[in-house]
Amino acid sequence: IPRCLPWAWITESGEGEGGVARMATSAVLAANQARDFVRPRLRPGESAELVFAMLNPLDAEVEVTLDPTVGNRPDLGDVPTETGFAEGTSLGVLLAEQNVHVLTKPFTTTIAKLNDLADVHEAFSGEDGDRLSALKAQDDRDVIPDRKMHKVLVRLRFRAHGSPPATAGDA
């Protein structure tokens, strides 16, 4: 039920995108910027994190259980093997295509109910504020760095398959 919106991602080398507000521009300027933009890539063995927002559109609290490791390949080697894959199934195809290993463990959280008048000071009751504080106290800050009313920021950590490139100091 929650709506998920990507916010930012960054690699351990500092490359990434998102996480900053951008000015609205003309369609021509936006098209030119998109044409010239080179999307950063994750290198073999490099770690990164993805931050996205989950929003509850309902007028009731929602308990969310998320298992980000569900798509991890059974093998952690550089080359996928057919053993462990459910050959000829959609799950087997999904697992064979994975190019990262998700490091974030499965988690459960509760997202507060939607209150579209929450920006109006009186509309956000003391009871709602107390409940939000209680939910924040239960959060694992590594997975849920922040929450605000019916919105939760979620951080997923992952590592690209493959060995990191050798550096001059490794010889």
Short mmCIF file of N, CA and C in Angstrom, two decimals:
data_model
loop_
_atom_site.label_atom_id
_atom_site.label_comp_id
_atom_site.label_asym_id
_atom_site.label_seq_id
_atom_site.Cartn_x
_atom_site.Cartn_y
_atom_site.Cartn_z
N ILE A 1 0.81 -1.19 0.00
CA ILE A 1 0.00 0.00 0.00
C ILE A 1 0.85 1.27 0.00
N PRO A 2 1.99 1.31 0.72
CA PRO A 2 2.76 2.56 0.72
C PRO A 2 3.25 2.91 -0.67
N ARG A 3 3.32 4.18 -0.92
CA ARG A 3 3.86 4.70 -2.17
C ARG A 3 5.35 4.92 -1.97
N CYS A 4 6.19 4.41 -2.86
CA CYS A 4 7.64 4.55 -2.74
C CYS A 4 8.15 5.52 -3.80
N LEU A 5 8.97 6.47 -3.35
CA LEU A 5 9.53 7.48 -4.24
C LEU A 5 11.04 7.54 -4.05
N PRO A 6 11.83 7.33 -5.11
CA PRO A 6 13.28 7.43 -4.95
C PRO A 6 13.68 8.85 -4.58
N TRP A 7 14.69 8.97 -3.73
CA TRP A 7 15.15 10.30 -3.31
C TRP A 7 16.61 10.52 -3.70
N ALA A 8 17.49 9.58 -3.38
CA ALA A 8 18.91 9.75 -3.70
C ALA A 8 19.62 8.41 -3.65
N TRP A 9 20.77 8.35 -4.31
CA TRP A 9 21.67 7.22 -4.13
C TRP A 9 23.10 7.74 -4.26
N ILE A 10 24.01 7.05 -3.57
CA ILE A 10 25.40 7.47 -3.59
C ILE A 10 26.29 6.24 -3.42
N THR A 11 27.42 6.25 -4.13
CA THR A 11 28.38 5.16 -4.01
C THR A 11 29.42 5.52 -2.95
N GLU A 12 30.22 4.53 -2.56
CA GLU A 12 31.26 4.82 -1.57
C GLU A 12 32.34 5.74 -2.14
N SER A 13 32.41 5.85 -3.47
CA SER A 13 33.37 6.77 -4.08
C SER A 13 32.81 8.19 -4.16
N GLY A 14 31.55 8.38 -3.76
CA GLY A 14 30.96 9.71 -3.73
C GLY A 14 30.12 10.06 -4.93
N GLU A 15 30.06 9.17 -5.92
CA GLU A 15 29.22 9.44 -7.08
C GLU A 15 27.77 9.09 -6.74
N GLY A 16 26.84 9.76 -7.34
CA GLY A 16 25.43 9.48 -7.11
C GLY A 16 24.58 10.58 -7.70
N GLU A 17 23.31 10.55 -7.34
CA GLU A 17 22.42 11.60 -7.82
C GLU A 17 21.22 11.68 -6.89
N GLY A 18 20.55 12.82 -6.95
CA GLY A 18 19.38 13.04 -6.13
C GLY A 18 19.76 13.64 -4.78
N GLY A 19 18.77 13.76 -3.93
CA GLY A 19 19.00 14.27 -2.59
C GLY A 19 19.03 15.78 -2.47
N VAL A 20 18.86 16.46 -3.58
CA VAL A 20 18.82 17.92 -3.55
C VAL A 20 17.62 18.40 -4.36
N ALA A 21 17.05 19.48 -3.91
CA ALA A 21 15.93 20.06 -4.65
C ALA A 21 16.46 20.74 -5.90
N ARG A 22 15.72 20.66 -6.97
CA ARG A 22 16.13 21.30 -8.22
C ARG A 22 15.08 22.31 -8.64
N MET A 23 15.52 23.36 -9.28
CA MET A 23 14.60 24.38 -9.80
C MET A 23 13.88 23.81 -11.01
N ALA A 24 12.63 24.18 -11.15
CA ALA A 24 11.89 23.82 -12.35
C ALA A 24 12.47 24.63 -13.50
N THR A 25 12.69 23.97 -14.62
CA THR A 25 13.28 24.64 -15.78
C THR A 25 12.38 24.44 -17.00
N SER A 26 12.72 25.12 -18.05
CA SER A 26 11.95 24.95 -19.28
C SER A 26 12.18 23.55 -19.85
N ALA A 27 11.28 23.10 -20.65
CA ALA A 27 11.39 21.77 -21.24
C ALA A 27 12.64 21.66 -22.12
N VAL A 28 12.99 22.72 -22.84
CA VAL A 28 14.17 22.70 -23.71
C VAL A 28 15.44 22.58 -22.87
N LEU A 29 15.55 23.38 -21.82
CA LEU A 29 16.71 23.33 -20.94
C LEU A 29 16.82 21.97 -20.27
N ALA A 30 15.70 21.43 -19.79
CA ALA A 30 15.70 20.12 -19.14
C ALA A 30 16.13 19.03 -20.12
N ALA A 31 15.68 19.10 -21.37
CA ALA A 31 16.07 18.12 -22.38
C ALA A 31 17.56 18.20 -22.69
N ASN A 32 18.11 19.41 -22.77
CA ASN A 32 19.54 19.57 -23.01
C ASN A 32 20.36 19.03 -21.84
N GLN A 33 19.93 19.28 -20.61
CA GLN A 33 20.64 18.77 -19.45
C GLN A 33 20.58 17.25 -19.40
N ALA A 34 19.43 16.67 -19.72
CA ALA A 34 19.29 15.21 -19.72
C ALA A 34 20.16 14.58 -20.79
N ARG A 35 20.28 15.22 -21.94
CA ARG A 35 21.09 14.70 -23.03
C ARG A 35 22.56 14.66 -22.64
N ASP A 36 23.03 15.67 -21.91
CA ASP A 36 24.44 15.78 -21.54
C ASP A 36 24.78 15.03 -20.25
N PHE A 37 23.78 14.54 -19.54
CA PHE A 37 24.01 13.90 -18.25
C PHE A 37 24.52 12.48 -18.43
N VAL A 38 25.60 12.14 -17.72
CA VAL A 38 26.12 10.78 -17.72
C VAL A 38 25.80 10.18 -16.36
N ARG A 39 24.98 9.16 -16.36
CA ARG A 39 24.56 8.52 -15.10
C ARG A 39 25.73 7.77 -14.48
N PRO A 40 26.01 8.01 -13.19
CA PRO A 40 27.10 7.28 -12.53
C PRO A 40 26.81 5.78 -12.48
N ARG A 41 27.87 4.98 -12.53
CA ARG A 41 27.74 3.52 -12.52
C ARG A 41 28.45 2.96 -11.29
N LEU A 42 27.94 1.88 -10.78
CA LEU A 42 28.54 1.18 -9.65
C LEU A 42 29.64 0.27 -10.18
N ARG A 43 30.83 0.37 -9.60
CA ARG A 43 31.96 -0.46 -10.03
C ARG A 43 31.89 -1.83 -9.35
N PRO A 44 32.52 -2.86 -9.92
CA PRO A 44 32.50 -4.19 -9.30
C PRO A 44 33.03 -4.13 -7.85
N GLY A 45 32.30 -4.73 -6.94
CA GLY A 45 32.70 -4.79 -5.54
C GLY A 45 32.42 -3.52 -4.74
N GLU A 46 31.96 -2.46 -5.41
CA GLU A 46 31.73 -1.19 -4.72
C GLU A 46 30.40 -1.21 -3.98
N SER A 47 30.37 -0.57 -2.82
CA SER A 47 29.14 -0.47 -2.03
C SER A 47 28.44 0.85 -2.32
N ALA A 48 27.15 0.86 -2.09
CA ALA A 48 26.37 2.08 -2.31
C ALA A 48 25.13 2.01 -1.43
N GLU A 49 24.40 3.12 -1.41
CA GLU A 49 23.14 3.14 -0.69
C GLU A 49 22.10 3.91 -1.49
N LEU A 50 20.87 3.46 -1.34
CA LEU A 50 19.72 4.07 -1.99
C LEU A 50 18.79 4.55 -0.89
N VAL A 51 18.34 5.79 -0.99
CA VAL A 51 17.39 6.33 -0.02
C VAL A 51 16.11 6.66 -0.78
N PHE A 52 15.00 6.16 -0.24
CA PHE A 52 13.71 6.46 -0.86
C PHE A 52 12.70 6.76 0.24
N ALA A 53 11.63 7.42 -0.16
CA ALA A 53 10.56 7.76 0.78
C ALA A 53 9.41 6.79 0.59
N MET A 54 8.84 6.35 1.72
CA MET A 54 7.60 5.58 1.69
C MET A 54 6.52 6.45 2.31
N LEU A 55 5.42 6.62 1.60
CA LEU A 55 4.32 7.46 2.06
C LEU A 55 3.07 6.61 2.25
N ASN A 56 2.36 6.85 3.33
CA ASN A 56 1.11 6.15 3.59
C ASN A 56 -0.05 7.01 3.09
N PRO A 57 -0.78 6.57 2.07
CA PRO A 57 -1.89 7.38 1.54
C PRO A 57 -3.22 7.13 2.26
N LEU A 58 -3.21 6.29 3.29
CA LEU A 58 -4.46 5.90 3.94
C LEU A 58 -4.72 6.67 5.23
N ASP A 59 -5.96 6.69 5.62
CA ASP A 59 -6.37 7.34 6.86
C ASP A 59 -6.31 6.34 8.02
N ALA A 60 -5.28 5.50 8.03
CA ALA A 60 -5.05 4.51 9.09
C ALA A 60 -3.57 4.16 9.09
N GLU A 61 -3.05 3.81 10.25
CA GLU A 61 -1.65 3.38 10.31
C GLU A 61 -1.47 2.12 9.49
N VAL A 62 -0.28 1.97 8.91
CA VAL A 62 0.02 0.81 8.10
C VAL A 62 1.32 0.19 8.61
N GLU A 63 1.29 -1.12 8.86
CA GLU A 63 2.51 -1.82 9.23
C GLU A 63 3.11 -2.39 7.95
N VAL A 64 4.38 -2.07 7.72
CA VAL A 64 5.06 -2.48 6.50
C VAL A 64 6.20 -3.42 6.85
N THR A 65 6.26 -4.56 6.18
CA THR A 65 7.37 -5.48 6.30
C THR A 65 8.06 -5.51 4.95
N LEU A 66 9.35 -5.25 4.95
CA LEU A 66 10.11 -5.18 3.70
C LEU A 66 11.32 -6.09 3.81
N ASP A 67 11.47 -6.98 2.85
CA ASP A 67 12.64 -7.86 2.78
C ASP A 67 13.44 -7.50 1.54
N PRO A 68 14.39 -6.56 1.67
CA PRO A 68 15.16 -6.15 0.50
C PRO A 68 16.10 -7.23 -0.02
N THR A 69 16.34 -8.29 0.75
CA THR A 69 17.27 -9.34 0.33
C THR A 69 16.60 -10.39 -0.54
N VAL A 70 15.30 -10.25 -0.80
CA VAL A 70 14.56 -11.28 -1.51
C VAL A 70 15.15 -11.54 -2.91
N GLY A 71 15.77 -10.56 -3.53
CA GLY A 71 16.34 -10.75 -4.85
C GLY A 71 17.82 -11.11 -4.86
N ASN A 72 18.42 -11.29 -3.67
CA ASN A 72 19.83 -11.68 -3.64
C ASN A 72 20.01 -13.05 -4.26
N ARG A 73 21.05 -13.18 -5.07
CA ARG A 73 21.35 -14.47 -5.68
C ARG A 73 21.84 -15.43 -4.59
N PRO A 74 21.54 -16.71 -4.74
CA PRO A 74 22.01 -17.68 -3.75
C PRO A 74 23.54 -17.74 -3.69
N ASP A 75 24.20 -17.52 -4.82
CA ASP A 75 25.66 -17.54 -4.82
C ASP A 75 26.16 -16.11 -4.76
N LEU A 76 27.32 -15.90 -4.19
CA LEU A 76 27.87 -14.55 -4.09
C LEU A 76 29.09 -14.40 -5.00
N GLY A 77 29.33 -15.37 -5.86
CA GLY A 77 30.49 -15.31 -6.74
C GLY A 77 30.30 -14.31 -7.85
N ASP A 78 31.36 -14.18 -8.65
CA ASP A 78 31.33 -13.24 -9.76
C ASP A 78 30.44 -13.73 -10.90
N VAL A 79 30.37 -15.03 -11.09
CA VAL A 79 29.61 -15.59 -12.20
C VAL A 79 28.44 -16.38 -11.63
N PRO A 80 27.22 -16.04 -12.03
CA PRO A 80 26.08 -16.79 -11.50
C PRO A 80 26.12 -18.23 -11.98
N THR A 81 25.76 -19.13 -11.10
CA THR A 81 25.66 -20.54 -11.48
C THR A 81 24.20 -20.90 -11.55
N GLU A 82 23.89 -21.92 -12.30
CA GLU A 82 22.49 -22.32 -12.43
C GLU A 82 22.01 -23.05 -11.18
N THR A 83 22.93 -23.59 -10.38
CA THR A 83 22.50 -24.28 -9.17
C THR A 83 21.96 -23.26 -8.18
N GLY A 84 20.87 -23.58 -7.59
CA GLY A 84 20.24 -22.66 -6.65
C GLY A 84 19.19 -21.79 -7.30
N PHE A 85 19.22 -21.66 -8.61
CA PHE A 85 18.21 -20.87 -9.30
C PHE A 85 17.04 -21.79 -9.64
N ALA A 86 15.88 -21.26 -9.62
CA ALA A 86 14.71 -22.02 -10.05
C ALA A 86 14.62 -21.90 -11.57
N GLU A 87 15.32 -22.81 -12.26
CA GLU A 87 15.42 -22.73 -13.71
C GLU A 87 14.04 -22.73 -14.37
N GLY A 88 13.92 -21.88 -15.39
CA GLY A 88 12.69 -21.83 -16.17
C GLY A 88 11.55 -21.11 -15.48
N THR A 89 11.82 -20.43 -14.37
CA THR A 89 10.77 -19.69 -13.68
C THR A 89 11.10 -18.21 -13.69
N SER A 90 10.10 -17.39 -13.41
CA SER A 90 10.35 -15.95 -13.36
C SER A 90 11.30 -15.62 -12.22
N LEU A 91 11.26 -16.36 -11.09
CA LEU A 91 12.18 -16.12 -9.98
C LEU A 91 13.61 -16.43 -10.41
N GLY A 92 13.79 -17.51 -11.16
CA GLY A 92 15.12 -17.86 -11.66
C GLY A 92 15.68 -16.78 -12.56
N VAL A 93 14.85 -16.23 -13.43
CA VAL A 93 15.27 -15.15 -14.32
C VAL A 93 15.63 -13.91 -13.50
N LEU A 94 14.80 -13.57 -12.51
CA LEU A 94 15.07 -12.42 -11.65
C LEU A 94 16.40 -12.57 -10.92
N LEU A 95 16.62 -13.74 -10.32
CA LEU A 95 17.86 -13.96 -9.58
C LEU A 95 19.08 -13.93 -10.49
N ALA A 96 18.95 -14.47 -11.68
CA ALA A 96 20.08 -14.50 -12.61
C ALA A 96 20.47 -13.09 -13.07
N GLU A 97 19.52 -12.16 -13.07
CA GLU A 97 19.79 -10.79 -13.54
C GLU A 97 20.36 -9.88 -12.46
N GLN A 98 20.34 -10.30 -11.20
CA GLN A 98 20.79 -9.42 -10.13
C GLN A 98 22.27 -9.11 -10.26
N ASN A 99 22.62 -7.82 -10.16
CA ASN A 99 24.01 -7.42 -10.26
C ASN A 99 24.51 -6.79 -8.96
N VAL A 100 23.67 -6.82 -7.91
CA VAL A 100 24.09 -6.32 -6.60
C VAL A 100 23.63 -7.32 -5.53
N HIS A 101 24.29 -7.24 -4.38
CA HIS A 101 23.91 -8.03 -3.21
C HIS A 101 23.41 -7.03 -2.17
N VAL A 102 22.15 -7.14 -1.77
CA VAL A 102 21.58 -6.21 -0.80
C VAL A 102 22.08 -6.58 0.59
N LEU A 103 22.62 -5.58 1.31
CA LEU A 103 23.18 -5.80 2.64
C LEU A 103 22.18 -5.50 3.75
N THR A 104 21.16 -4.69 3.48
CA THR A 104 20.17 -4.32 4.48
C THR A 104 19.30 -5.52 4.82
N LYS A 105 19.16 -5.79 6.09
CA LYS A 105 18.36 -6.93 6.56
C LYS A 105 16.86 -6.60 6.47
N PRO A 106 16.02 -7.61 6.42
CA PRO A 106 14.56 -7.38 6.42
C PRO A 106 14.15 -6.59 7.67
N PHE A 107 13.10 -5.79 7.53
CA PHE A 107 12.65 -4.98 8.65
C PHE A 107 11.14 -4.77 8.57
N THR A 108 10.59 -4.38 9.72
CA THR A 108 9.17 -4.04 9.83
C THR A 108 9.06 -2.68 10.49
N THR A 109 8.18 -1.85 9.99
CA THR A 109 7.94 -0.55 10.60
C THR A 109 6.46 -0.19 10.45
N THR A 110 6.05 0.78 11.20
CA THR A 110 4.68 1.29 11.11
C THR A 110 4.73 2.72 10.58
N ILE A 111 3.88 3.02 9.61
CA ILE A 111 3.81 4.38 9.06
C ILE A 111 2.51 4.99 9.56
N ALA A 112 2.62 6.19 10.11
CA ALA A 112 1.45 6.88 10.67
C ALA A 112 0.43 7.16 9.57
N LYS A 113 -0.80 7.38 9.99
CA LYS A 113 -1.88 7.64 9.04
C LYS A 113 -1.70 8.99 8.36
N LEU A 114 -2.25 9.09 7.16
CA LEU A 114 -2.21 10.33 6.40
C LEU A 114 -3.04 11.39 7.11
N ASN A 115 -2.46 12.56 7.25
CA ASN A 115 -3.19 13.71 7.78
C ASN A 115 -2.84 14.86 6.85
N ASP A 116 -3.66 15.09 5.83
CA ASP A 116 -3.34 16.10 4.84
C ASP A 116 -3.48 17.52 5.39
N LEU A 117 -3.94 17.67 6.62
CA LEU A 117 -3.99 18.97 7.27
C LEU A 117 -2.88 19.11 8.31
N ALA A 118 -1.92 18.22 8.29
CA ALA A 118 -0.88 18.21 9.33
C ALA A 118 -0.04 19.48 9.32
N ASP A 119 0.01 20.18 8.20
CA ASP A 119 0.77 21.43 8.15
C ASP A 119 0.06 22.54 8.91
N VAL A 120 -1.23 22.37 9.15
CA VAL A 120 -1.98 23.33 9.95
C VAL A 120 -1.76 22.91 11.40
N HIS A 121 -1.19 23.78 12.19
CA HIS A 121 -0.70 23.45 13.53
C HIS A 121 -1.73 22.71 14.39
N GLU A 122 -2.97 23.17 14.41
CA GLU A 122 -3.97 22.58 15.28
C GLU A 122 -4.42 21.20 14.80
N ALA A 123 -4.25 20.92 13.52
CA ALA A 123 -4.73 19.66 12.96
C ALA A 123 -3.87 18.48 13.40
N PHE A 124 -2.60 18.70 13.72
CA PHE A 124 -1.72 17.62 14.16
C PHE A 124 -1.80 17.56 15.67
N SER A 125 -2.61 16.65 16.18
CA SER A 125 -2.90 16.61 17.62
C SER A 125 -1.70 16.15 18.43
N GLY A 126 -1.78 16.40 19.73
CA GLY A 126 -0.74 15.94 20.63
C GLY A 126 -0.62 14.43 20.64
N GLU A 127 -1.76 13.76 20.48
CA GLU A 127 -1.77 12.30 20.44
C GLU A 127 -1.00 11.80 19.22
N ASP A 128 -1.22 12.44 18.06
CA ASP A 128 -0.48 12.07 16.85
C ASP A 128 1.02 12.32 17.03
N GLY A 129 1.37 13.42 17.66
CA GLY A 129 2.77 13.75 17.90
C GLY A 129 3.42 12.75 18.84
N ASP A 130 2.70 12.33 19.86
CA ASP A 130 3.23 11.32 20.78
C ASP A 130 3.43 9.98 20.07
N ARG A 131 2.48 9.62 19.23
CA ARG A 131 2.60 8.36 18.49
C ARG A 131 3.78 8.41 17.53
N LEU A 132 3.97 9.54 16.87
CA LEU A 132 5.10 9.71 15.96
C LEU A 132 6.42 9.60 16.72
N SER A 133 6.51 10.20 17.90
CA SER A 133 7.72 10.11 18.72
C SER A 133 7.99 8.67 19.14
N ALA A 134 6.94 7.94 19.47
CA ALA A 134 7.10 6.53 19.85
C ALA A 134 7.60 5.70 18.67
N LEU A 135 7.08 5.98 17.48
CA LEU A 135 7.54 5.26 16.29
C LEU A 135 9.00 5.58 15.98
N LYS A 136 9.38 6.86 16.12
CA LYS A 136 10.78 7.26 15.88
C LYS A 136 11.72 6.55 16.85
N ALA A 137 11.30 6.39 18.09
CA ALA A 137 12.13 5.74 19.10
C ALA A 137 12.39 4.28 18.76
N GLN A 138 11.48 3.64 18.03
CA GLN A 138 11.63 2.23 17.65
C GLN A 138 12.46 2.03 16.39
N ASP A 139 12.71 3.10 15.63
CA ASP A 139 13.39 2.98 14.34
C ASP A 139 14.86 2.62 14.48
N ASP A 140 15.33 1.76 13.58
CA ASP A 140 16.76 1.51 13.41
C ASP A 140 17.26 2.63 12.50
N ARG A 141 18.03 3.56 13.03
CA ARG A 141 18.45 4.76 12.28
C ARG A 141 19.29 4.42 11.05
N ASP A 142 19.88 3.24 11.01
CA ASP A 142 20.63 2.85 9.82
C ASP A 142 19.70 2.54 8.66
N VAL A 143 18.50 2.04 8.97
CA VAL A 143 17.53 1.69 7.93
C VAL A 143 16.51 2.80 7.72
N ILE A 144 16.05 3.41 8.81
CA ILE A 144 15.07 4.49 8.73
C ILE A 144 15.69 5.74 9.36
N PRO A 145 16.40 6.54 8.54
CA PRO A 145 17.09 7.71 9.10
C PRO A 145 16.16 8.81 9.59
N ASP A 146 14.94 8.88 9.05
CA ASP A 146 14.04 9.93 9.49
C ASP A 146 12.60 9.57 9.11
N ARG A 147 11.68 10.15 9.83
CA ARG A 147 10.26 10.02 9.51
C ARG A 147 9.58 11.32 9.87
N LYS A 148 8.53 11.62 9.16
CA LYS A 148 7.76 12.83 9.38
C LYS A 148 6.31 12.53 9.04
N MET A 149 5.47 12.58 10.04
CA MET A 149 4.05 12.30 9.90
C MET A 149 3.82 10.99 9.15
N HIS A 150 3.25 11.03 7.95
CA HIS A 150 2.94 9.81 7.20
C HIS A 150 4.02 9.44 6.18
N LYS A 151 5.25 9.99 6.37
CA LYS A 151 6.35 9.74 5.44
C LYS A 151 7.54 9.16 6.20
N VAL A 152 8.20 8.17 5.57
CA VAL A 152 9.36 7.53 6.17
C VAL A 152 10.47 7.48 5.13
N LEU A 153 11.69 7.91 5.53
CA LEU A 153 12.86 7.74 4.66
C LEU A 153 13.47 6.38 4.96
N VAL A 154 13.76 5.61 3.91
CA VAL A 154 14.34 4.27 4.06
C VAL A 154 15.68 4.24 3.33
N ARG A 155 16.70 3.68 4.00
CA ARG A 155 18.03 3.54 3.39
C ARG A 155 18.33 2.06 3.16
N LEU A 156 18.62 1.70 1.90
CA LEU A 156 19.03 0.36 1.56
C LEU A 156 20.50 0.38 1.16
N ARG A 157 21.28 -0.50 1.74
CA ARG A 157 22.71 -0.61 1.41
C ARG A 157 22.91 -1.86 0.55
N PHE A 158 23.78 -1.74 -0.44
CA PHE A 158 24.05 -2.87 -1.31
C PHE A 158 25.48 -2.80 -1.84
N ARG A 159 25.95 -3.92 -2.39
CA ARG A 159 27.30 -4.02 -2.93
C ARG A 159 27.21 -4.69 -4.30
N ALA A 160 27.93 -4.15 -5.25
CA ALA A 160 27.94 -4.71 -6.59
C ALA A 160 28.67 -6.06 -6.58
N HIS A 161 28.21 -6.98 -7.41
CA HIS A 161 28.91 -8.26 -7.54
C HIS A 161 30.26 -8.03 -8.21
N GLY A 162 31.16 -8.94 -7.98
CA GLY A 162 32.47 -8.85 -8.60
C GLY A 162 33.50 -8.35 -7.62
N SER A 163 34.73 -8.52 -7.99
CA SER A 163 35.83 -8.08 -7.14
C SER A 163 36.13 -6.64 -7.42
N PRO A 164 36.54 -5.87 -6.38
CA PRO A 164 36.93 -4.49 -6.62
C PRO A 164 38.17 -4.45 -7.48
N PRO A 165 38.33 -3.40 -8.30
CA PRO A 165 39.51 -3.32 -9.14
C PRO A 165 40.77 -3.21 -8.29
N ALA A 166 41.85 -3.84 -8.74
CA ALA A 166 43.13 -3.80 -8.01
C ALA A 166 43.72 -2.40 -8.09
N THR A 167 44.32 -1.96 -6.99
CA THR A 167 44.99 -0.67 -6.96
C THR A 167 46.49 -0.90 -6.89
N ALA A 168 47.26 0.15 -7.08
CA ALA A 168 48.72 0.05 -7.09
C ALA A 168 49.25 -0.48 -5.75
N GLY A 169 48.57 -0.16 -4.64
CA GLY A 169 49.00 -0.60 -3.32
C GLY A 169 48.69 -2.06 -3.04
N ASP A 170 47.89 -2.73 -3.90
CA ASP A 170 47.52 -4.12 -3.67
C ASP A 170 48.59 -5.09 -4.16
N ALA A 171 49.54 -4.64 -4.96
CA ALA A 171 50.51 -5.56 -5.56
C ALA A 171 51.49 -6.11 -4.57
#
